[in-house]
Amino acid sequence: MSSLNKKFPLLLPDPIRKNVGVADLIDSTFKAYNGGRLAEACRLFSQKMVAGKGVVGMSLTGALTPAGLGRSAIVPLMKAGFVDWIISTGANLYHDLHYGLGMKLYAGSPFLNDVQLRHEGIIRIYDVLFDYDVLLDTDAFVREVIQAPEFQKAMGSDEFHYRLGRYVHERERKLGIKETSVLSAAYQLGVPIFTSSPGDSSIGMNVAAMALRDSQLLIDVNRDVNQTAAIVYDAKSSGATSSVFILGGGSPKNFMLQTEPQIQEVMGIEERGHDYFLQCTDARPDTGGLSGATPGEAVSWGKIDPDNLPDCVVCYTDSTIALPLLTSYALSRVAPRKPKRLYERRDDQYQTLRAAYFKHGKIQKIDHRTDLSKAKTKSKPKAKTAPKRGRSGRSVTGTKRD
Amino acid sequence: MSSLNKKFPLLLPDPIRKNVGVADLIDSTFKAYNGGRLAEACRLFSQKMVAGKGVVGMSLTGALTPAGLGRSAIVPLMKAGFVDWIISTGANLYHDLHYGLGMKLYAGSPFLNDVQLRHEGIIRIYDVLFDYDVLLDTDAFVREVIQAPEFQKAMGSDEFHYRLGRYVHERERKLGIKETSVLSAAYQLGVPIFTSSPGDSSIGMNVAAMALRDSQLLIDVNRDVNQTAAIVYDAKSSGATSSVFILGGGSPKNFMLQTEPQIQEVMGIEERGHDYFLQCTDARPDTGGLSGATPGEAVSWGKIDPDNLPDCVVCYTDSTIALPLLTSYALSRVAPRKPKRLYERRDDQYQTLRAAYFKHGKIQKIDHRTDLSKAKTKSKPKAKTAPKRGRSGRSVTGTKRD
Amino acid sequence: MSSLNKKFPLLLPDPIRKNVGVADLIDSTFKAYNGGRLAEACRLFSQKMVAGKGVVGMSLTGALTPAGLGRSAIVPLMKAGFVDWIISTGANLYHDLHYGLGMKLYAGSPFLNDVQLRHEGIIRIYDVLFDYDVLLDTDAFVREVIQAPEFQKAMGSDEFHYRLGRYVHERERKLGIKETSVLSAAYQLGVPIFTSSPGDSSIGMNVAAMALRDSQLLIDVNRDVNQTAAIVYDAKSSGATSSVFILGGGSPKNFMLQTEPQIQEVMGIEERGHDYFLQCTDARPDTGGLSGATPGEAVSWGKIDPDNLPDCVVCYTDSTIALPLLTSYALSRVAPRKPKRLYERRDDQYQTLRAAYFKHGKIQKIDHRTDLSKAKTKSKPKAKTAPKRGRSGRSVTGTKRD
Amino acid sequence: MSSLNKKFPLLLPDPIRKNVGVADLIDSTFKAYNGGRLAEACRLFSQKMVAGKGVVGMSLTGALTPAGLGRSAIVPLMKAGFVDWIISTGANLYHDLHYGLGMKLYAGSPFLNDVQLRHEGIIRIYDVLFDYDVLLDTDAFVREVIQAPEFQKAMGSDEFHYRLGRYVHERERKLGIKETSVLSAAYQLGVPIFTSSPGDSSIGMNVAAMALRDSQLLIDVNRDVNQTAAIVYDAKSSGATSSVFILGGGSPKNFMLQTEPQIQEVMGIEERGHDYFLQCTDARPDTGGLSGATPGEAVSWGKIDPDNLPDCVVCYTDSTIALPLLTSYALSRVAPRKPKRLYERRDDQYQTLRAAYFKHGKIQKIDHRTDLSKAKTKSKPKAKTAPKRGRSGRSVTGTKRD
């Protein structure tokens, strides 16, 4: 007789009954394969990531705001204090503007005739449809807003999105709509939003075109790199956990994870890595499609103390399925937290990191990581038999950089 | 201004609130991409497939019963009268026996050390774990049961599983457990269960080993091919719809879909194809991994009247996520139906098909489909502008054969 | 300084030059990710699987023969003595008939209008096109052939395909074509071809329809299960290696891998598992789409001696890319072998297995595997630090059963 | 009898023989599914994209340079004049530095114990391994180089990489190595290399850290957006074709494709879209994982004239397999072209675009596309029956923006 019953829960789900709530369904019947991972993700997020003062960063890729997930899930998570900072593709922020500006998107089909759509002036994002004017009006909105004096300088993308969010919020008020836009909600809640590829989106395209005129607006990428690292450093050095919640992958994922190597290896500051790691993706490591790769790789990069492997869950499923379920689960199981309003502390956090850097960093090659030998002696006995990733989330985090 | 607002619903989901029910969450926030497809699948199943006298066939591949989905979802769907017949891999039925025989499976992890597990006598199916004795005891159960006189003949797999299910049901009663096993529930509810690859599973392996002794048991594959076609023919010729609900793909999918070509092209009987098509899979047509391919291909195979394209939804996600959600949705939105107990009508259905075959079929090459020219004149005007698959499900069904 | 240089080859590929041969390109530039796996697969196949008397079983799923791979790759591999036995979906054998009967298939497109194709009487398999008559003529051929007296009995699918292959070969000769058909080549070379789902294909459909008349033909599934196990047992007990070469996955994969559990656990015969394992697939274990799952799982099933982990490579890519490359590599790097003509030894192999079964097997629950404790003491020191799968192929094989 | 033989080539591949060349193997046996797409990609690239003065942009995502593809394929393609400009992730350029600096990477395995690797100071990128010092030395190289006066300003990423490439080239010469580095080759050949996410990589991390000191280096994202558009505008307005060759997807893909909307919709300049589109990816549109989505979507975005749909091929396979094959095919089938040295024309191209913008663009909402009505009348008759994408490549290009 094995010791299975001591280590693992019995797999005997309840029969599904009518009118069950989302959180109960997940807890009672999502037991294995990606269903099991999604249940673990729900519990990791609810029980650990948003527990106490834990700081949660969220990265957004894929067509989330066009699919309505800004309004249905991301804004509610922000309002509940469950998302403290964000790195997004430009596309998700550009299409978020449509919602904030009261424009209309439609739930269409991926199987329409694109030539026909073109003739009718209809734009398609997979199965989301809208009029061509939605693009033109949004473009003009961006161009007009960034002519204001407050935009005539180089600035981090968090500052740019904060300032842009205020205009969106104003428009929402005039239109009498609310809770529609991630940018507007972020402005109101002080949630910093970064983008890892500031030129890559219609927002960036319009900013670039205006730079051919007299606009002085330029995204300060260096500030973004250091500011995101500063948020993580502030969390960790104040004793809070730092968690990453990754939807999709791509450049925003990598930008979020590289905060730890930026602190440790480039700046030479002793740090131990993100505490919790949660990803919903359909990308695969073996094809090179999973940008930043698996949490496992991160251990080899030396950012994780093998004795203290943080929790980690990767669920291979569509964000349009996983995110509403996870949001519903978290809102049902956990009371809202007071938003941290990290944007208001941005200069403080930045200066703190800068001071730490000047204390530890240097231009020449840094010395070998001191913790390597420490870890070696401490973790040896346990590491060998330990599972690579624990099912309840005890696992390696991803602090990969490239 | 386009006519989008007349053709498609606005994409403006509600913000997610706490304690929402599963069906409400799906209707209010699953709007696009695979989330949108899953919502369409829920509505297709609830509003059309199980409406009226509609006959629903379900095909099972992937490790569904090991993941607990037999007990949590498939048995409740059968009890609600929402699944009328089944084609399964042998593996799903073999592992279903563990549940019916009161054995213990555990929710483990996919990241365990298999060498270690081997030393401890633990079997792993991805993240499902159980003792080696579970295999040996299940094997012995199969071998002992099939020694009974009732098994000493060639028979269809539906008959074999029905007889086997009675033994499982007896064991359940002795153990004081219920609603644990698909085979037992199918026996009680008269739901025929077929397998498309009767030798491919531990059940088939034990049957084969006993055939080296004096066992006369042999699965009559021909009967299965004709019996499954007879179920579909009975549905369609009595005016009921015939729907397929495909979890995964593989040989069970193809076996279910080939019922229509068997009727039309091999037997020469005029018929029009399955009415509704619902699949959850992660396989892709371009790699050849999507066995039986997309519903679209079926039109070219001539089994679908282009004027009357039936509804069709393919959702690319894990069955361990989709099936509990879909089950919960259907049970919440639709009242149970009286089970059709198709197994009790198997000989009647078989004889009816046989008679129709003798009336229409021949051994030589059959004549060209008469409906080809009919369809040509009728469907031309509409077909050109029609979307390939309608979003509310108006689409092509899959009656592919190979 | 690490010891990397002692354990792993330098990753410094040559620049690609014009007119390089396939095998040289693979060896010199396929270094990592699935490219690296494909290079390992080529070397595993060429250097180990077909070395000496090694017996190679190949499983076929996905639309391989429709894509022309029967003629381009599978027949050449069989003729070179590199494939000794085959398990195929019925579909691959049915569509192989088109080639053997001199019918015409066309390289089309996956993006055609299926309604249009239907009107023109054109059948589509993804991007392969042919006339509707190809189906009808092939169906009639099958029905006419199986009326012969030699088909009026229950028989294994290997015997059925062998007898069918003779008719295809005759047709080829009449038409003056050759090397077009897998079935014909298998007949000529004595390569046994099994199918794991004999009812699931147009061949099985026509066999079933004829059974409604007076045909006595029935595939003896039990014989197939035992015969495939007999092939593996014969290889292993004669000191040869047993290798599996899996294209796709599905039921044929599982049927091929279950030969080892059939020998060991159902028949109670001491055996150690397949030696080499090679799979090209796009299915993933976490979604349940990878039937039979990864080689790793097989260790937990107790079929692999952890001290003697056989070589194993899984390459996640399309068979239509991998198979021509691998075939070209093997033919370029290894001299042809004399075909083993296993079909001619089928009764001997069957009787040998049967005798061994009567010596070791029993109906009641078999005793615990004796090798469990042996393995435990022997493998402990080495197993812990060994990589799960060696890059040059030293890895676990897949003898999973379900 | 259908007209298949008039429209499509017969699918009857030759049997594979030993020692065949890569290009011949592809032409003779890659006939369907992704194999067929890869053959089409080879022909599209060789016969159309690099024909005449055609300008080819290449986007790089996934771990291409770590896998050795910089040296084996990308540099040879650049030297043959087949790649005129590049958009890359920062990661691919950072890891390219290792090669240019003479550091050692090893072909390892994805199945190693990461905890063990960590103790030994070994870094893992999937199955590529190297010493921790490789990171530290590369970081120090970047920091030291960018202290030079030439880097003390805001500049486009093409300029930054050009200047950096000169240092790499110098190092190569000192080390006596050549053709190892994409950055060095680009410097020598005048191939502009952009990155869409300048902060997201170890290069960007080190640049950011130095900005905390006195470094004035800042990537001018606006310049990049406009410069890439200027390259495309220069090609198209001079009568040359503009092609995109996309490895993977992500932000670099989108950045490359948005050049057309930047020209047309943001700048108001009449243009018609990229001519040829070639992508190798494993991402899928339905999950939102395929950034920028399919070429089909682009038609609805109004950037493609439906009467003049350019060629387009998407091959779903691993770049580590596709790129060596495609490189080998192109080098074997086409004579090298003289490199265009576009970097040397960067200011001219930029000024030309700027002038065109001032002529056509405005800040307010631009008027509706004039070509919409033109296209409407012209394309109607043909568009309806045309296949969505032609198999020999006649298809829609991707000029999606977000």
Coordinates of C-alpha atoms in Angstrom, one line a residue, chain C residues 29-286:
Chain C
T29 CA 22.2 23.1 -38.3
F30 CA 19.3 21.4 -36.4
K31 CA 20.6 22.1 -32.9
A32 CA 17.9 23.1 -30.5
Y33 CA 14.1 23.1 -29.8
N34 CA 12.1 20.9 -32.1
G35 CA 14.8 21.2 -34.8
G36 CA 17.2 19.6 -32.3
R37 CA 14.6 16.9 -31.4
L38 CA 14.2 16.1 -35.1
A39 CA 18.0 15.7 -35.6
E40 CA 18.0 13.4 -32.5
A41 CA 15.1 11.5 -34.0
C42 CA 17.0 11.0 -37.3
R43 CA 20.1 9.7 -35.5
L44 CA 18.0 7.5 -33.1
F45 CA 16.3 5.9 -36.0
S46 CA 19.4 5.5 -38.2
Q47 CA 21.9 4.5 -35.6
K48 CA 19.9 2.5 -33.1
M49 CA 16.4 1.6 -34.2
V50 CA 17.4 -0.1 -37.5
A51 CA 20.7 -1.3 -36.3
G52 CA 21.3 -5.1 -36.3
K53 CA 18.2 -7.2 -36.0
G54 CA 16.2 -4.4 -34.4
V55 CA 12.5 -4.8 -35.0
V56 CA 10.7 -1.5 -35.8
G57 CA 7.0 -1.0 -35.5
M58 CA 5.4 2.1 -37.1
S59 CA 2.1 3.6 -36.2
L60 CA 0.2 5.9 -38.7
T61 CA -2.4 8.5 -37.8
G62 CA -3.3 11.8 -39.5
A63 CA -3.8 12.1 -43.2
L64 CA -0.4 10.6 -44.3
T65 CA -1.4 8.6 -47.4
P66 CA -3.7 11.4 -48.7
A67 CA -0.6 13.7 -48.4
G68 CA 1.4 11.4 -50.6
L69 CA 3.6 10.1 -47.8
G70 CA 2.8 6.5 -48.5
R71 CA 4.5 6.7 -51.8
S72 CA 7.2 9.2 -51.0
A73 CA 8.3 7.9 -47.6
I74 CA 6.5 4.9 -46.1
V75 CA 7.0 2.5 -49.1
P76 CA 10.7 3.5 -49.4
L77 CA 11.2 2.9 -45.7
M78 CA 9.6 -0.5 -46.0
K79 CA 11.6 -1.5 -49.0
A80 CA 14.8 -0.5 -47.2
G81 CA 13.8 -2.9 -44.4
F82 CA 13.5 -0.1 -41.9
V83 CA 9.8 -0.7 -41.0
D84 CA 8.9 -4.3 -39.9
W85 CA 5.3 -4.0 -38.9
I86 CA 2.6 -1.3 -38.9
I87 CA -0.5 -0.2 -37.0
S88 CA -2.5 2.3 -39.0
T89 CA -5.8 4.1 -38.9
G90 CA -8.3 2.6 -41.3
A91 CA -8.4 6.0 -43.1
N92 CA -4.7 5.9 -44.1
L93 CA -5.3 2.4 -45.6
Y94 CA -8.5 3.4 -47.3
H95 CA -6.9 6.5 -49.0
D96 CA -3.8 4.4 -49.8
L97 CA -6.2 2.3 -52.0
H98 CA -6.7 5.3 -54.2
Y99 CA -3.0 5.4 -55.1
G100 CA -2.8 1.6 -55.6
L101 CA -5.9 1.7 -57.8
G102 CA -4.3 4.4 -60.0
M103 CA -6.7 7.2 -59.0
K104 CA -5.9 10.8 -59.0
L105 CA -5.5 13.1 -56.0
Y106 CA -4.6 16.8 -56.3
A107 CA -2.6 19.2 -54.2
G108 CA -5.2 21.9 -53.5
S109 CA -5.7 24.4 -50.8
P110 CA -7.3 24.4 -47.3
F111 CA -9.0 27.7 -48.1
L112 CA -11.5 26.7 -50.8
N113 CA -15.2 27.2 -50.7
D114 CA -16.7 23.9 -49.5
V115 CA -20.1 24.7 -50.8
Q116 CA -18.6 25.3 -54.2
L117 CA -16.6 22.1 -54.1
R118 CA -19.8 20.2 -53.2
H119 CA -21.5 21.5 -56.3
E120 CA -18.6 20.4 -58.4
G121 CA -18.4 16.9 -56.8
I122 CA -15.0 17.5 -55.3
I123 CA -13.9 15.9 -52.0
R124 CA -11.5 17.8 -49.7
I125 CA -9.2 16.4 -47.1
Y126 CA -7.7 19.6 -45.7
D127 CA -5.8 20.7 -48.8
V128 CA -5.9 17.4 -50.8
L129 CA -8.7 17.2 -53.4
F130 CA -10.2 14.5 -55.5
D131 CA -13.3 13.6 -57.4
Y132 CA -16.3 12.0 -55.6
D133 CA -15.9 9.0 -57.9
V134 CA -12.7 8.2 -56.2
L135 CA -14.7 7.3 -53.1
L136 CA -17.4 5.4 -54.9
D137 CA -14.9 3.4 -57.0
T138 CA -12.8 2.6 -54.0
D139 CA -15.8 1.5 -52.1
A140 CA -17.0 -0.8 -54.9
F141 CA -13.5 -2.2 -55.2
V142 CA -13.5 -3.2 -51.5
R143 CA -17.0 -4.7 -51.6
E144 CA -16.2 -6.7 -54.7
V145 CA -12.9 -8.0 -53.4
I146 CA -14.2 -9.2 -50.1
Q147 CA -16.7 -11.4 -51.7
A148 CA -14.0 -13.9 -52.6
P149 CA -14.1 -17.2 -50.6
E150 CA -10.8 -16.4 -48.9
F151 CA -12.4 -13.6 -47.0
Q152 CA -15.3 -15.6 -45.6
K153 CA -14.1 -16.0 -42.0
A154 CA -13.0 -14.1 -38.9
M155 CA -9.4 -13.1 -39.3
G156 CA -6.8 -10.7 -37.8
S157 CA -6.5 -7.3 -39.5
D158 CA -3.0 -8.2 -40.6
E159 CA -4.3 -11.2 -42.6
F160 CA -7.1 -9.1 -44.0
H161 CA -4.7 -6.3 -45.1
Y162 CA -2.3 -8.9 -46.5
R163 CA -5.1 -10.5 -48.6
L164 CA -6.4 -7.1 -49.7
G165 CA -2.9 -6.0 -50.6
R166 CA -2.6 -8.8 -53.0
Y167 CA -5.6 -7.5 -54.9
V168 CA -4.1 -4.0 -54.9
H169 CA -0.8 -5.4 -56.1
E170 CA -2.6 -7.2 -59.0
R171 CA -4.3 -3.9 -59.9
E172 CA -1.0 -2.1 -59.8
R173 CA 0.5 -4.6 -62.2
K174 CA -2.4 -4.3 -64.6
L175 CA -2.1 -0.5 -64.5
G176 CA 1.7 -0.7 -64.9
I177 CA 2.3 1.4 -61.8
K178 CA 4.4 0.5 -58.9
E179 CA 5.6 1.7 -55.5
T180 CA 2.4 3.6 -55.1
S181 CA 0.6 1.8 -52.3
V182 CA 1.5 0.9 -48.7
L183 CA -0.9 -2.1 -48.8
S184 CA 0.6 -3.4 -52.0
A185 CA 4.2 -3.0 -50.8
A186 CA 3.3 -4.6 -47.4
Y187 CA 1.9 -7.6 -49.3
Q188 CA 5.1 -7.9 -51.4
L189 CA 7.4 -7.4 -48.5
G190 CA 5.6 -9.4 -45.9
V191 CA 5.1 -6.5 -43.6
P192 CA 2.1 -7.1 -41.3
I193 CA -0.3 -4.1 -41.1
F194 CA -2.8 -3.9 -38.3
T195 CA -5.5 -1.5 -37.5
S196 CA -6.6 -0.7 -34.0
S197 CA -10.1 0.4 -34.9
P198 CA -11.2 -2.0 -37.7
G199 CA -14.7 -0.6 -38.0
D200 CA -13.6 3.0 -38.2
S201 CA -13.0 3.8 -41.8
S202 CA -14.6 3.3 -45.2
I203 CA -13.0 -0.1 -45.4
G204 CA -14.6 -1.1 -42.2
M205 CA -17.9 0.5 -43.3
N206 CA -18.0 -1.6 -46.5
V207 CA -17.1 -4.7 -44.6
A208 CA -19.9 -4.0 -42.2
A209 CA -22.4 -3.4 -44.9
M210 CA -21.5 -6.7 -46.6
A211 CA -22.0 -8.4 -43.3
L212 CA -25.6 -7.5 -43.6
R213 CA -25.6 -9.6 -46.7
D214 CA -24.0 -13.0 -46.4
S215 CA -20.3 -12.0 -45.9
Q216 CA -18.6 -13.9 -43.1
L217 CA -15.7 -11.5 -42.9
L218 CA -15.1 -10.2 -39.3
I219 CA -11.9 -8.7 -38.0
D220 CA -10.7 -10.8 -35.0
V221 CA -9.7 -8.1 -32.6
N222 CA -8.4 -10.6 -30.1
R223 CA -6.0 -12.0 -32.6
D224 CA -4.7 -8.5 -33.3
V225 CA -4.0 -7.8 -29.7
N226 CA -2.2 -11.1 -29.2
Q227 CA -0.4 -11.0 -32.6
T228 CA 1.1 -7.6 -32.0
A229 CA 2.2 -8.7 -28.6
A230 CA 3.7 -11.8 -30.2
I231 CA 5.8 -9.7 -32.6
V232 CA 7.3 -7.7 -29.7
Y233 CA 7.8 -10.9 -27.6
D234 CA 9.5 -12.6 -30.5
A235 CA 11.9 -9.7 -30.9
K236 CA 12.7 -9.3 -27.3
S237 CA 13.0 -13.0 -26.4
S238 CA 15.4 -13.5 -29.4
G239 CA 17.6 -10.7 -28.2
A240 CA 16.6 -8.1 -30.7
T241 CA 15.6 -4.6 -29.8
S242 CA 11.9 -3.5 -30.2
S243 CA 11.4 0.0 -31.4
V244 CA 8.3 2.1 -31.9
F245 CA 8.1 4.9 -34.5
I246 CA 4.9 6.8 -33.9
L247 CA 3.5 9.3 -36.4
G248 CA 0.7 11.3 -34.7
G249 CA -0.8 9.4 -31.7
G250 CA -4.3 8.2 -31.2
S251 CA -5.5 4.7 -31.0
P252 CA -2.7 3.2 -33.2
K253 CA -0.1 4.6 -30.8
N254 CA -1.8 3.1 -27.8
F255 CA -2.3 -0.2 -29.5
M256 CA 1.4 -0.4 -30.4
L257 CA 2.5 0.5 -26.9
Q258 CA 0.2 -1.8 -25.0
T259 CA 2.0 -4.8 -26.4
E260 CA 4.4 -4.6 -23.5
P261 CA 1.8 -4.5 -20.7
Q262 CA -0.1 -7.3 -22.5
I263 CA 3.0 -9.4 -22.3
Q264 CA 4.0 -8.4 -18.7
E265 CA 0.9 -7.7 -16.8
V266 CA -1.9 -9.4 -18.5
M267 CA 0.0 -12.5 -19.5
G268 CA 2.4 -12.5 -16.5
I269 CA 5.5 -12.9 -18.6
E270 CA 8.7 -11.2 -17.4
E271 CA 9.7 -8.5 -19.9
R272 CA 11.3 -5.1 -19.8
G273 CA 9.7 -2.8 -22.4
H274 CA 10.4 -1.4 -25.8
D275 CA 13.9 -0.2 -26.3
Y276 CA 13.6 2.8 -28.5
F277 CA 10.7 5.3 -28.8
L278 CA 10.3 7.9 -31.5
Q279 CA 7.2 10.1 -31.9
C280 CA 6.3 13.1 -34.2
T281 CA 3.2 14.7 -33.0
D282 CA 1.5 18.0 -32.2
A283 CA -0.6 16.7 -29.3
R284 CA 0.1 17.9 -25.8
P285 CA 0.0 15.9 -22.6
D286 CA -1.6 18.6 -20.4

